Coordinates of C-alpha atoms in Angstrom, one line a residue:
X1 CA 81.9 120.3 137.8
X2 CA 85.0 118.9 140.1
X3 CA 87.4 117.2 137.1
X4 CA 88.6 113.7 137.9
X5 CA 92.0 113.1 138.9
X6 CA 94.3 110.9 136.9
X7 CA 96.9 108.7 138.5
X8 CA 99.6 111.7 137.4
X9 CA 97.4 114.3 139.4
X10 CA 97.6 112.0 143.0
X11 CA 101.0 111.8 143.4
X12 CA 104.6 113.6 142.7
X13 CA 106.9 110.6 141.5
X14 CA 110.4 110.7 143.9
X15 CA 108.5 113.2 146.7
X16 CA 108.6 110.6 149.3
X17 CA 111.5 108.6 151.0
X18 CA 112.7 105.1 150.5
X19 CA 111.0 102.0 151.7
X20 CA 112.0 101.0 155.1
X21 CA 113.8 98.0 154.2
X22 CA 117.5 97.0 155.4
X23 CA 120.3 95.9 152.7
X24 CA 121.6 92.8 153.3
X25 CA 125.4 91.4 153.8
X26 CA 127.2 92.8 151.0
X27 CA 124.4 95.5 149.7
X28 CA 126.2 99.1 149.2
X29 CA 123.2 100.7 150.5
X30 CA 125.5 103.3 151.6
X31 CA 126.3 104.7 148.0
X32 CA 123.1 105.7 146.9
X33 CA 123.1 106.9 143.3
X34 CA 119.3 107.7 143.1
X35 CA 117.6 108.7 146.6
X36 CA 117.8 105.2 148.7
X37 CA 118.6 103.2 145.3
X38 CA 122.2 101.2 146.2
X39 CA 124.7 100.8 143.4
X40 CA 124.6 96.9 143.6
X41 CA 121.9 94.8 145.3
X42 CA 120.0 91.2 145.1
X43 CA 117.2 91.2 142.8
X44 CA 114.8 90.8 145.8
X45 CA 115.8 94.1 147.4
X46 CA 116.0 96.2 144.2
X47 CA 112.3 94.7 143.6
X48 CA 111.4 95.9 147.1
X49 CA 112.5 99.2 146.4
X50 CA 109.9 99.2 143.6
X51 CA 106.9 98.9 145.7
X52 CA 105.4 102.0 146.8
X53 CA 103.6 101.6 150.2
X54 CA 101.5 104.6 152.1
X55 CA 104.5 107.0 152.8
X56 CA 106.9 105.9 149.9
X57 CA 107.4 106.0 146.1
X58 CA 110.4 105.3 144.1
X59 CA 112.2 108.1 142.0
X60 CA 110.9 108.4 138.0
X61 CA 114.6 107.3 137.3
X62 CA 114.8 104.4 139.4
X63 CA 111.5 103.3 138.0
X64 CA 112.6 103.5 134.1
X65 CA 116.6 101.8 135.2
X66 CA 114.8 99.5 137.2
X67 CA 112.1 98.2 134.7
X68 CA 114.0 98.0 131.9
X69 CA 116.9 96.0 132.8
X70 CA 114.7 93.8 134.9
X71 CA 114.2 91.6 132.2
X72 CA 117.7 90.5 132.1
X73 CA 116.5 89.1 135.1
X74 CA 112.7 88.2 135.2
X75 CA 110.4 88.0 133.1
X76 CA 108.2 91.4 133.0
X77 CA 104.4 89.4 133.5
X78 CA 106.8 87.4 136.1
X79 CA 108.0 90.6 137.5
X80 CA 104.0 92.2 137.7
X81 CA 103.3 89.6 139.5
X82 CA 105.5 89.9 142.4
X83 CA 105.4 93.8 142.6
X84 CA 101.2 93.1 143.2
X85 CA 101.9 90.1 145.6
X86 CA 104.1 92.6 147.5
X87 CA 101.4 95.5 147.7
X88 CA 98.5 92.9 148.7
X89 CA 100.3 91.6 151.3
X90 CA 102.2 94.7 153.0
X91 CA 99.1 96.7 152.9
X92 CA 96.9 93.8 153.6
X93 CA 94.6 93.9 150.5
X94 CA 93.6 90.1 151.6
X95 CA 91.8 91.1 154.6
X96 CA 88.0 90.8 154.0
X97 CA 88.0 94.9 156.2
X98 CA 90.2 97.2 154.4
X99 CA 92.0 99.9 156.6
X100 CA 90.4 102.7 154.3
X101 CA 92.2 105.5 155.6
X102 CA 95.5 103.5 154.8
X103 CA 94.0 102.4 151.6
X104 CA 93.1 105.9 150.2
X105 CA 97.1 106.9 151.3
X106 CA 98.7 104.1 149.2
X107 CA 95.8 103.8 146.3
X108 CA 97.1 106.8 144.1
X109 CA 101.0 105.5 144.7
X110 CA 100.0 102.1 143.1
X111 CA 98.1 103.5 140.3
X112 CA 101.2 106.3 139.8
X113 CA 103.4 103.3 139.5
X114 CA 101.1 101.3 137.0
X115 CA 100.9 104.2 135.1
X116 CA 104.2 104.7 134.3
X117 CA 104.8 101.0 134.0
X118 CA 101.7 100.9 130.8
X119 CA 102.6 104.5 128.9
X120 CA 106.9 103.7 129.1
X121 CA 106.5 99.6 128.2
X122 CA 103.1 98.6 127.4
X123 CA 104.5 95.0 125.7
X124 CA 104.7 94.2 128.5
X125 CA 101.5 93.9 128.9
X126 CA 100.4 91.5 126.2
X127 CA 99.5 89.0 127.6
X128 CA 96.5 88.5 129.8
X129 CA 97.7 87.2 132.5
X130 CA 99.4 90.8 133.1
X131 CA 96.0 92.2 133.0
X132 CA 94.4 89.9 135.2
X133 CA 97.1 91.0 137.5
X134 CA 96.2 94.2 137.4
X135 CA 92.7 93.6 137.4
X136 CA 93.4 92.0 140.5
X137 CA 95.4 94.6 142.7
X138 CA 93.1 97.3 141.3
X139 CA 89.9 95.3 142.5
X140 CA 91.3 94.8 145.6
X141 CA 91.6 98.8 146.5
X142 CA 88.4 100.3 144.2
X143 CA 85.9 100.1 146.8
X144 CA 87.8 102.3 148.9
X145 CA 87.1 104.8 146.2
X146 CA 85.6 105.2 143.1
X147 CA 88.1 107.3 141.7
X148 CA 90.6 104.6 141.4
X149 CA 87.9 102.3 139.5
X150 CA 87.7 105.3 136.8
X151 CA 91.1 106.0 136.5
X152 CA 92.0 102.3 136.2
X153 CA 89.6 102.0 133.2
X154 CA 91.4 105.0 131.9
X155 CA 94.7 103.3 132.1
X156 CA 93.3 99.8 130.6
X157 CA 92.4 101.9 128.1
X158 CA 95.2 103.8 127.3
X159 CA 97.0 100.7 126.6
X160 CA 95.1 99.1 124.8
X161 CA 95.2 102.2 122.2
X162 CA 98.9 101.7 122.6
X163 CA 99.3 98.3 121.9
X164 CA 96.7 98.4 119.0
X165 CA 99.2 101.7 117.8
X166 CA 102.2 99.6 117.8
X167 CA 100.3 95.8 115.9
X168 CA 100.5 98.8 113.1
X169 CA 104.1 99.0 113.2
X170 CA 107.0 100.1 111.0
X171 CA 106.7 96.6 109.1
X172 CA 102.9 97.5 108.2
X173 CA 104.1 100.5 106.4
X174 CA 106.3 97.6 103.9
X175 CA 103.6 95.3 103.8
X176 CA 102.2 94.3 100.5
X177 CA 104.7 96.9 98.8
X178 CA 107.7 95.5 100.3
X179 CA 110.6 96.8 97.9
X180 CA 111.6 94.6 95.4
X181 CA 115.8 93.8 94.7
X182 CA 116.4 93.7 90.9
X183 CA 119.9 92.4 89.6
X184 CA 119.3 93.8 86.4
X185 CA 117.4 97.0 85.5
X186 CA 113.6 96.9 86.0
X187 CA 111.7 97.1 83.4
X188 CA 110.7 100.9 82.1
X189 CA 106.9 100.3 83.0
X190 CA 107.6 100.1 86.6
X191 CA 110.6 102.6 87.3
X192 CA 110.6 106.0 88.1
X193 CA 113.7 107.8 89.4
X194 CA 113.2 109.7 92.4
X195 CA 114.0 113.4 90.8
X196 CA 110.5 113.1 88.8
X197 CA 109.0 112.9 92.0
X198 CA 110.8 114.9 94.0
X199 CA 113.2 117.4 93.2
X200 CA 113.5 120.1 95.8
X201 CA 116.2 118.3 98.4
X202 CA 114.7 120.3 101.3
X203 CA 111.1 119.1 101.0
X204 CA 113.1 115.2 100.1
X205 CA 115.0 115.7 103.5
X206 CA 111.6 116.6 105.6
X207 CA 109.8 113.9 103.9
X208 CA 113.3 111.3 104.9
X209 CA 112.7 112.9 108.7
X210 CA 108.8 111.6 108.4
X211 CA 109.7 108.2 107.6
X212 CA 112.7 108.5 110.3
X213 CA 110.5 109.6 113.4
X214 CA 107.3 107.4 111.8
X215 CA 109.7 104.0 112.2
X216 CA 111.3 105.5 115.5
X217 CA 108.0 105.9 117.1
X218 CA 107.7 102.4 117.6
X219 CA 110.6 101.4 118.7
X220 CA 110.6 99.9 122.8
X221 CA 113.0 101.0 125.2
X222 CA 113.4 97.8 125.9
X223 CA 114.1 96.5 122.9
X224 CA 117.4 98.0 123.0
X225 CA 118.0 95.3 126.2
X226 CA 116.1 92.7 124.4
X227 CA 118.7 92.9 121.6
X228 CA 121.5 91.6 123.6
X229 CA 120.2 89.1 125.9
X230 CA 121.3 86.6 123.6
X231 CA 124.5 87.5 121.1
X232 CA 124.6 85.4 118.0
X233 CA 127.8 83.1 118.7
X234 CA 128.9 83.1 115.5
X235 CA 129.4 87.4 115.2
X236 CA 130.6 88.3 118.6
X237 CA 129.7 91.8 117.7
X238 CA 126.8 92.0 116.6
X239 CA 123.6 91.9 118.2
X240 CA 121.5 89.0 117.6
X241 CA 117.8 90.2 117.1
X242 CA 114.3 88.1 118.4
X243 CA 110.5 88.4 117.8
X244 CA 111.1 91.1 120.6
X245 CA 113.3 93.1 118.7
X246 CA 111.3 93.6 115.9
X247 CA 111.0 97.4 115.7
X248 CA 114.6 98.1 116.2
X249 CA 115.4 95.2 113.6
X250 CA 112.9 97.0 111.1
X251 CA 115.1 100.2 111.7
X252 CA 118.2 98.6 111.0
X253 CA 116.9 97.4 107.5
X254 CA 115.7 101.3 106.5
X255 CA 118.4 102.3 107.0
X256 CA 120.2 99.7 104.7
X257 CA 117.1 100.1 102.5
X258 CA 118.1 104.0 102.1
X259 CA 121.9 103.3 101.2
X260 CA 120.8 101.1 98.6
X261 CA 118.1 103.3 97.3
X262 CA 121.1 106.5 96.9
X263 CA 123.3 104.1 94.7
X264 CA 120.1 102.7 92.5
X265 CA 119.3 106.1 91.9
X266 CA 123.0 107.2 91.2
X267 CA 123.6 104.5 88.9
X268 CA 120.3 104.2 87.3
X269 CA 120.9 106.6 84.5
X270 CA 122.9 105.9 81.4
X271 CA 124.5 109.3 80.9
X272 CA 127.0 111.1 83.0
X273 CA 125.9 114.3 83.2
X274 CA 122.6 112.9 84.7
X275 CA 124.1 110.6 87.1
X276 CA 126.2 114.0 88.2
X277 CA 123.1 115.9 88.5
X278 CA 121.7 113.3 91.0
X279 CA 124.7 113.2 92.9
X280 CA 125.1 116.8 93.6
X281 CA 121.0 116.5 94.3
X282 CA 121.6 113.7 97.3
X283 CA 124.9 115.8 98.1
X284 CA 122.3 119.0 98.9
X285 CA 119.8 116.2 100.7
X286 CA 122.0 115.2 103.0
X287 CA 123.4 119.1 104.1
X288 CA 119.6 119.7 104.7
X289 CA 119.1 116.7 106.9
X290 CA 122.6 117.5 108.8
X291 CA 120.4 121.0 109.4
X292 CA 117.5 119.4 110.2
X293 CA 119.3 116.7 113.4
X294 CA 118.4 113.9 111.2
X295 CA 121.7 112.3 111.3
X296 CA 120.5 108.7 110.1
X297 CA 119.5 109.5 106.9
X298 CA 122.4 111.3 106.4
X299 CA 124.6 108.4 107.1
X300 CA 122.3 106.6 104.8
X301 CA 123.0 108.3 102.1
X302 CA 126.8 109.3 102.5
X303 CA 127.0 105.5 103.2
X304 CA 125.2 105.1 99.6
X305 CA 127.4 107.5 97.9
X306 CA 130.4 105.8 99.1
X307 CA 129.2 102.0 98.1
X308 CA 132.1 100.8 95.6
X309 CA 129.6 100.8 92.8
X310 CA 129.2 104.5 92.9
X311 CA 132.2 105.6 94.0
X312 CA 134.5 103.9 90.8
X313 CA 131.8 106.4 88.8
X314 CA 135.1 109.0 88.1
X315 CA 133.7 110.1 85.0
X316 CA 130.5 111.5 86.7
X317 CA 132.1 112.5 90.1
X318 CA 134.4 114.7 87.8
X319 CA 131.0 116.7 86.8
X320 CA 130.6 117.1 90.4
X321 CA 131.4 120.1 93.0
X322 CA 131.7 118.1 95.9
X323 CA 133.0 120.1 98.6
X324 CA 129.9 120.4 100.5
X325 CA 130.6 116.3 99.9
X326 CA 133.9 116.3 101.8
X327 CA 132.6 118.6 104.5
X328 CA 129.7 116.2 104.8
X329 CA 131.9 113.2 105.0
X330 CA 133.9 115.2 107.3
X331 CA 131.6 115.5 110.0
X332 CA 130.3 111.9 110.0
X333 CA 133.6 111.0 109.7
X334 CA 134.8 107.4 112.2
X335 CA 138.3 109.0 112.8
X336 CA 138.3 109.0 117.1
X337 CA 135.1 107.0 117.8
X338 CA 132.8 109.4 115.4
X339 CA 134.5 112.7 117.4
X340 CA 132.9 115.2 114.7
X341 CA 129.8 113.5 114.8
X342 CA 129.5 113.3 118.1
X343 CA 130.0 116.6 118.9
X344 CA 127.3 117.2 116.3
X345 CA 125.2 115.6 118.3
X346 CA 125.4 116.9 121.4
X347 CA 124.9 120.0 119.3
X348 CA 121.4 119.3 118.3
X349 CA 120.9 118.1 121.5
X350 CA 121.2 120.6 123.5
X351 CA 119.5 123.1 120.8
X352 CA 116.5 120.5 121.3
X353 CA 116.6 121.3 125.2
X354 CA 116.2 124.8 124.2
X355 CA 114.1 124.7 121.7
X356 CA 111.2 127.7 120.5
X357 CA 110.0 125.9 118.2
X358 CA 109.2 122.5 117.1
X359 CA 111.7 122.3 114.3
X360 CA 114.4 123.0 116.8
X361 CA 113.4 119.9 118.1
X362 CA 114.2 116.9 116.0
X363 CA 117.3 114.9 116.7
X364 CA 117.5 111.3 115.4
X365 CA 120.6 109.7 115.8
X366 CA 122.8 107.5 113.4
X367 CA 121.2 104.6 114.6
X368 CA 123.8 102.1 114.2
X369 CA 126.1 103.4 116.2
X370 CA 123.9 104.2 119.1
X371 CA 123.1 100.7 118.7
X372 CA 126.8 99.7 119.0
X373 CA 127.3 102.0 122.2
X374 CA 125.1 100.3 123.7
X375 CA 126.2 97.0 123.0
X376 CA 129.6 97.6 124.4
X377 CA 128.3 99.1 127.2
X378 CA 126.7 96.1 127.7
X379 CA 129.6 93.8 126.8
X380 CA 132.2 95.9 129.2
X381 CA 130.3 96.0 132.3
X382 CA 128.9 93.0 134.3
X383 CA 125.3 92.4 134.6
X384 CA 126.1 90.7 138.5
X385 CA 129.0 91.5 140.8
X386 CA 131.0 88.7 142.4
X387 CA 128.5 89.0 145.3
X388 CA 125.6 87.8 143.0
X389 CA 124.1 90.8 143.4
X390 CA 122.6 93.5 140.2
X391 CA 125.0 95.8 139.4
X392 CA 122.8 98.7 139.0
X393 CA 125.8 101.5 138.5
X394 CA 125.5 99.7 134.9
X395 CA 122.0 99.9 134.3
X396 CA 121.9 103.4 135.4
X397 CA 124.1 104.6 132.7
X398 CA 122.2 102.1 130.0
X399 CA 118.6 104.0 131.4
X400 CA 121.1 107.2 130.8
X401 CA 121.2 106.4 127.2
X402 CA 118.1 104.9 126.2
X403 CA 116.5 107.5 127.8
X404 CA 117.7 110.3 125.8
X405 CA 116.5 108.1 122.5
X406 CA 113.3 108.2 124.2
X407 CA 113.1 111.6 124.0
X408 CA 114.2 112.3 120.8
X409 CA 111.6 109.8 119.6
X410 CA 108.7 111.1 120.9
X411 CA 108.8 114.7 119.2
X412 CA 106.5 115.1 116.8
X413 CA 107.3 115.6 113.0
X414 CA 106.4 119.3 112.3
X415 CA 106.8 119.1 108.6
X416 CA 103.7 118.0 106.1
X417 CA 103.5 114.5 104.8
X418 CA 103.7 114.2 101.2
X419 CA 102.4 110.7 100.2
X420 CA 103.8 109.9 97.0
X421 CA 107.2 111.0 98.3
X422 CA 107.0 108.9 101.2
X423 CA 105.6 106.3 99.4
X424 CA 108.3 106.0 96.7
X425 CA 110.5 106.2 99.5
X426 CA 109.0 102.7 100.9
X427 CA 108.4 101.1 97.6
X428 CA 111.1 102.2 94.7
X429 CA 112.8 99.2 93.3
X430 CA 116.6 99.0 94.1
X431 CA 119.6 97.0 92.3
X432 CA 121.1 94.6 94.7
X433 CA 124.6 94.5 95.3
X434 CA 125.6 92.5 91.8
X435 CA 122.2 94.8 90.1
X436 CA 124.5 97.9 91.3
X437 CA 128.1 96.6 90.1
X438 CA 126.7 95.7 86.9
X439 CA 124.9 99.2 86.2
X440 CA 127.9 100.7 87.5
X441 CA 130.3 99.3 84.7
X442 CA 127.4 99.6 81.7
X443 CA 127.4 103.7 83.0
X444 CA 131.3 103.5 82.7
X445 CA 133.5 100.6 81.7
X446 CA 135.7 98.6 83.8
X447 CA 139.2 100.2 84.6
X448 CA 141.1 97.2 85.8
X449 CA 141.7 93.7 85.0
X450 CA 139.7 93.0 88.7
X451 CA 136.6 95.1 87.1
X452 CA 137.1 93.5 83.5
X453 CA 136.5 89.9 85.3
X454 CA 133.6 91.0 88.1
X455 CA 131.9 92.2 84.8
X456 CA 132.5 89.6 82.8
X457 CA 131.0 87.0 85.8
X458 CA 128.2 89.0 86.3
X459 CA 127.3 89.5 83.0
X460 CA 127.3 85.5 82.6
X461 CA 125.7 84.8 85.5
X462 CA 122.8 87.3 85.3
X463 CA 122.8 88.4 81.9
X464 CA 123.5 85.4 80.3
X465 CA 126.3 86.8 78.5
X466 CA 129.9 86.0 77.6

């Protein structure tokens, strides 16, 4: 029995030359950077260049740049609908006789390109209107062949699995046991510290890379653009986040979730010698995750170990052998842009490329300062040249980078879930800032007249307590 082609099987993305369109004034058409792609361009001509017609489709690169900086531009159901208005009236879909030898040449290109366009950014795709689009185009070639009919009900399909995947997103792991904050220590019914659950830091590390890959998984590439369409103008720096953003945002606040959780746990127990024990125990967590690639969570919990609260604990670091602490510190350290680090990185990613196992792998990026990259990439290159037109050298390097992420986010966790790990992981209570100050100076008292008043003020304020 013959097996049915998918949309991948018709067609070799970038085989074919570029469309036989002419730049206009000003267009640097002659300093290609993909095959026929210029370096800067009007928005009409780099949307051209999208459209694949019977003897052209664009390059896999140029097709991930292109859609997702587009929507710094146009809106992405605004965008569909031009790329389909293009096909149906260059190949003359609107005639009531189709050309069905020149149909059957461009079908599988179209379907190629919708492909890619559903699996890489399927919000954007939402909303109906998109699908009606498609639904459109599609109808427009299927009685040509019958193939394309099946394969488009494959790729409907496909996406809407994918979009019902990402409704269950990183926030739907929170949900009704969103963490709670405490300012004082909960109460003994309801806490459990973390070494009663687990106490082997390597099988703590794997089960910190779950949760790591689980919330990467559902982060858009074009979220990372989304981010900084609008800056908040209030914190120049800083990305402001949307409804668009809310996978990345989610990301952001694990993260901070972890640091806090490190310092509860650290400060959470009233003698030294046990404070000490799960110091050195987060110390051991973090060397496995440095082995492992997972670089976030071992920012995380550096970042914890070296919150104020935990670090004026001199009595318990003095119970501590923390060399492997400063080597640690060393390599995540921000002397020359994160140099260490960064060199780390590139490490793990090149031992990913040559991987032999799946292990081998996993690289997840401190995620912050991917995040910054990215804005100041952004911020130091213009989105439009004088001219007016794109300046797609930019959005090239942007694809660069987001595309790598993409990468690294897709591999799949080869470690075993432990639930109750996981689950603690999502749900332990954690001191807030003041929670963590005040357990701090109850574990050991205040050394300074600065410390005697903080404690003082917070004991007042949440203890009721002069």
């Amino acid at each position: 029995m013959p097996r049915t082609l998918s949309a991948s099987d018709m067609v070799t993305p970038g085989s074919l030359g570029p469309p036989p369109t002419e730049p206009t004034d000003g267009e640097q058409a002659g300093q290609p950077l993909l095959d026929g792609a210029p370096s800067s361009a009007s928005l009409d001509t780099l949307i051209q260049h999208l459209v694949p017609t019977t003897d052209y489709y664009p390059e896999k690169a140029y097709i991930f740049t292109f859609l997702l900086s587009s929507r710094l531009f146009i809106e992405p159901r605004e965008l569909l609908a031009r790329v389909c208005h293009l096909c149906i009236e260059q190949q003359q879909l609107d005639q009531p006789v189709l050309d069905k030898a020149r149909v059957r040449k461009f079908g599988p290109k179209l379907l190629q390109l919708l492909a890619e366009w559903t699996e890489t950014f399927p919000r954007d795709f939402q909303e109906e209107s998109t699908i009606g689009h498609l639904k459109d185009v599609m109808g427009r070639i299927a009685p040509c062949d019958e193939a394309y009919r099946k394969t488009m009900h494959q790729l409907l399909q496909a996406l809407h699995q994918k979009l019902a995947a990402q409704g269950q997103g990183p926030e739907g792991l929170l949900g009704a046991d969103k963490p709670i904050s405490y300012r004082t220590k909960p109460p003994a019914s309801i806490h459990r510290e973390l070494l009663g659950v687990c106490s082997d830091p390597y099988t703590l590390a794997q089960q910190l890379t779950h949760v790591e890959l689980e919330r990467l998984r559902h982060i858009g590439p074009e979220e990372f653009v989304q981010a900084f369409v609008n800056k908040d103008p209030l914190a120049s720096t800083k990305p402001c986040f949307s409804d668009k953003t809310n996978n990345l945002e989610a990301y952001v606040k694990w993260f901070n979730r972890l640091c806090y959780l490190v310092a509860t746990e650290i400060c959470m127990p009233a003698k030294k010698k046990q404070r000490a024990q799960v110091v050195e125990f987060f110390i051991d967590v973090a060397r496995e995750c440095f082995n492992i690639g997972n670089f976030n969570s071992l920012m995380a919990i550096i970042s914890g170990m070296n919150m104020s609260p935990v670090s004026r604990l001199k009595k318990t670091w003095a119970k501590v052998k923390t060399a492997k602490f400063f080597i640690l510190e060393h390599q995540m350290d921000p002397t020359g842009n994160f140099c260490n680090y960064r060199t780390a990185l590139r490490g793990a990613a090149h031992r990913s490329l040559t991987a032999h196992s799946s292990r081998e792998k996993i690289v997840i990026p401190f995620f912050s300062l991917l995040i910054k990259d990215i804005y100041f990439l952004n911020e130091g290159c213009a989105n439009r040249l004088p001219n007016g037109h794109v300046n797609f050298e930019k959005f090239l390097e942007l694809a660069k980078q987001v595309g790598e992420f993409i990468t690294w986010k897709q591999v799949e966790c080869p470690f075993e879930q432990d639930p109750s790990i996981t689950h603690y992981l999502h749900t332990a209570p954690i001191f807030s800032e003041d929670g963590l100050y005040l357990a701090s100076y109850e574990s050991e008292s205040p050394e300074n007249q600065t410390e005697k008043e903080r404690w003082k003020s917070l004991r007042s304020s949440i203890l009721g307590k002069t």
